[in-house]
Amino acid sequence: MKRLFYFLTLLSILSINAGFTAQAQTRGNITGQIVDNNKKIVEFASIMLLKAKDSTLAKGALTDVNGQFEIESVADGNYLLSVSQVGYKKYFTPAFTIGEGNRVIKFPNIVLNEDAKQLGEVQVVAKKPFIEQQIDRTVVNVENSIVSAGSSAIEVLEKAPGVTVDKDGNISLKGKQSVMVMLDGKPTYMSASDLANMLRNMQSSQLDKIEIMTNPPAKYDAAGNAGIINIRLKKNQNMGLNGSLNAGIGYGLDRWFPKENAGINLNYRQGKVNIFGNVSANGRDGFQTQNISRKFFENGVQTSGFDQVGNNLQKSNSVSYKAGADFFIDKKNTIGVLFNGMTGHWGQIGDNNTQINAAAVLDTTSITKSDFASDWSNYSTNLNFKHTYDSTGKEFSADLDYAHYNNSTDQKYRTNKFDRENILRQVRNENGTTLSGINIYSGKFDFTMPLKNKAKFEAGAKTSFVKSDNDMAFVFLKGENNETIVPDPLRTRVFVYNENINAAYVNYSKEFKKLSVQIGFRVENTNGQGTLGGKDLLKRNYTNVFPSIFFRQKLSENNQLGYSYSRRIDRPSYEDLNPFLFFLDPYTFQRGNEFLLPQYTDAIEVSHTYKNAFTTTLNFSRTNDVMTDILEQDNARKTTNQTKVNIGHVDNIGIAFSAPVPIAKWWTSNSYLNVYYNHYVGDIPNVVFGSDGSTTTTYKPLDASTVSYTFNSSHQFTLPNGYSMELSGWYQAPFIEGQLAGRSMGAISWGVQKKLMNNKATLKLNVNDVFWLNQFRGSFVFNDIDVKVSNRWESRVARLTFTYRFGNNKVAAARQRATGLEDEKQSKRFR
């Protein structure tokens, strides 16, 4: 059936292509080459075909790297060409006629004269705002932020509108979890913890922009009920050799732990080849403190309680790299290769002190010292091809990808238990090793074909294969000198999960006079197989259809309305399906749930845009079989574990405002407010542990709701003598996520910069979280569970960053158009 579907899709595309080719033969074709008065080729000049009668635009094109252009399928009539490029005077050709017997026009070399008003290098003085609101997405221009200099990628995300990051690095968007995070249009296959670790070790200097899409079209994978966050890494497109160097140092203002970063970015473009690459290194020391208070009940009466205080010292270092090349075979065909990756080490030394109270009297003190050492790496390779049929935007692109993620963690726990007289009663020593590897293979193609009357057809298909291999082994150390090794069967196991996803989509869009319409359908077939210790544990096979509908209505010159609907899916992560036990101490651990099912979301949005800047959005979504974290508690053994389960549904209703306001010539601001209501309804499993180790499960209804909001605001100030300043802040009001009730969070950051060395260098000083407001506080209070958690980390950091740009920095419009390969690469969304 799948082969038949692919065959019919390909046959349809070829038939349509043949029809258009036949039509083109009865129309005109215009070619030529652009050079300057020094006989130098002029690349990427803008060519406009104008009607001779009234100079209205008929078609457009750009010259390629050889200065050549072609305009195809031109209707009969009288025309002239307009040729323009930065640094040259605009040129108009004499009028000419396309008609029977004269449908092939080949211009001799068109010569552009340099504009005498242009002095030396072209200096771009326009500056994009830190936060930019576009029609279908919100864009955070990272390079233009002073306060983001020297920060990690996850710290930059905290400043993005509508985005919140919790204490563990989990990302939410507009009050909804399950965000799909992508790098350069590719999904990240890591677990939530590994993704957070990578973003903490990624420098802001590596980032170009962050694109936030709350309701992506059918062209993107259907995963991510909250939407997609696409992190675009830097890729210079200037001509000749150019690049930049950056180096920075920072210190936490509470315990003075250092943070260092340095990197180099290079780009060489000449003729038909563009080669680019960058390398950056990052080192960070820090700390984290955690307090947990737990109460245990029996028949509704508190019998005992825990008070835990944990102090962790953390050290990490990483090196990331990226290298690639684009080869412009001719004006219609481009092939590219890309290789990027990151390798690093993360270590943590923990000291966890637990006091157990019985009947309000101290009964036992447990001290656990832990030592984690984790080495991790990831890399991916990509081969891509694009064929442009003509200047109308008809094109075909294909991608082949391979990615690998690897993590190896050694863990040591040393626990001593003391009684109320402070006499040592028990020693528990254990070592563990966790190995995790993920391999991904993917292939995809996309086809775009403009139709008559401002319509467009898109189609594509994709297949991906993922293998997640996890091996955990734990042992107890016995004897006076830990000479006896006893395996722990509960934490020694091998879990392998294989997943294959096949997808295809079609998308149709059309522009009317005051209305734009886009309708898409995506089909995804999922096949998953998990094994534990070589035995089949779970098997998943399901197929879903995901429609998406978008309307944009122009009410007047300054007012637009947008309407959208989409259906999306969130599959359980490999980490959540993995039935391993991950311990914090002997009383606190996390376990996976191999029976976890996907959740499905239907989302509706209505937006109003005023003057293409001020945006108001109303949204509603319902997520069924919602995946949420719960706590399970064994009152007899005094243990608590966290796991993820499916419950009924969650409704999210919200209204958001985006307001970019130029307050003065020297002061611009951008503020974003999102007010939302979350309502969780479902049945929470209540597990009762027997003294013999048996369990009994009953279900208790959950009906939890709250109104919350997030607020982001950034202000840029242009000061005399090359100075500029930025002040930004964000705030998350109290919120709920299933059983968890979180308290408010926020941060205020400040920075100043100075341009040096003829504007080729920049020196930035910034302080993030000036008042150290960014901390997590929350509670789980449900059934007999009463747990309160607070967590603080070193978010108040002062940084000094120096950046130097060198080489040829003339502006070149290379592969930056909406029809270019970079925008096509955003569609590489697979999971």
Coordinates of N, CA and C in Angstrom, one line a residue, residues 20 58 138 161 172 211 221 254 271 394 445 526 553 644 700 784 798 822:
F20 N 3.2 21.6 -17.4 CA 3.8 22.9 -17.4 C 4.9 23.1 -18.4
A58 N 5.9 42.2 -14.1 CA 5.4 41.0 -14.6 C 6.0 39.8 -14.0
T138 N 7.2 34.1 15.7 CA 7.9 35.1 16.5 C 9.4 34.8 16.4
P161 N 9.6 35.3 24.2 CA 8.2 35.5 24.5 C 7.4 34.2 24.6
S172 N 8.4 25.0 28.2 CA 7.0 25.1 27.9 C 6.8 26.4 27.0
E211 N 13.3 30.8 16.2 CA 11.9 31.0 15.6 C 10.9 30.2 16.4
D221 N 6.5 18.3 10.8 CA 6.0 17.1 11.5 C 4.9 17.5 12.5
D254 N 27.4 35.1 43.4 CA 27.1 34.6 44.7 C 28.2 33.8 45.2
G271 N 32.8 32.2 -6.4 CA 32.3 31.5 -7.6 C 31.2 30.6 -7.2
K394 N 9.1 27.3 -8.6 CA 8.9 25.8 -8.7 C 10.2 25.1 -8.5
F445 N 11.8 14.3 0.8 CA 11.8 15.2 -0.3 C 10.6 16.1 -0.2
T526 N 3.3 5.3 12.4 CA 4.3 5.0 13.4 C 4.4 3.5 13.7
Q553 N -7.0 37.3 6.6 CA -8.0 38.3 6.0 C -7.5 39.7 6.2
K644 N 5.7 9.3 34.7 CA 4.8 10.0 33.8 C 3.7 9.0 33.4
K700 N -8.0 8.1 41.6 CA -8.6 9.3 42.2 C -8.8 10.4 41.2
D784 N -2.7 11.3 49.5 CA -1.9 11.3 50.7 C -0.5 11.8 50.4
A798 N 27.7 37.8 36.0 CA 28.2 38.9 35.2 C 29.2 38.4 34.2
E822 N 17.7 27.6 2.6 CA 17.6 27.7 4.0 C 16.2 27.6 4.6

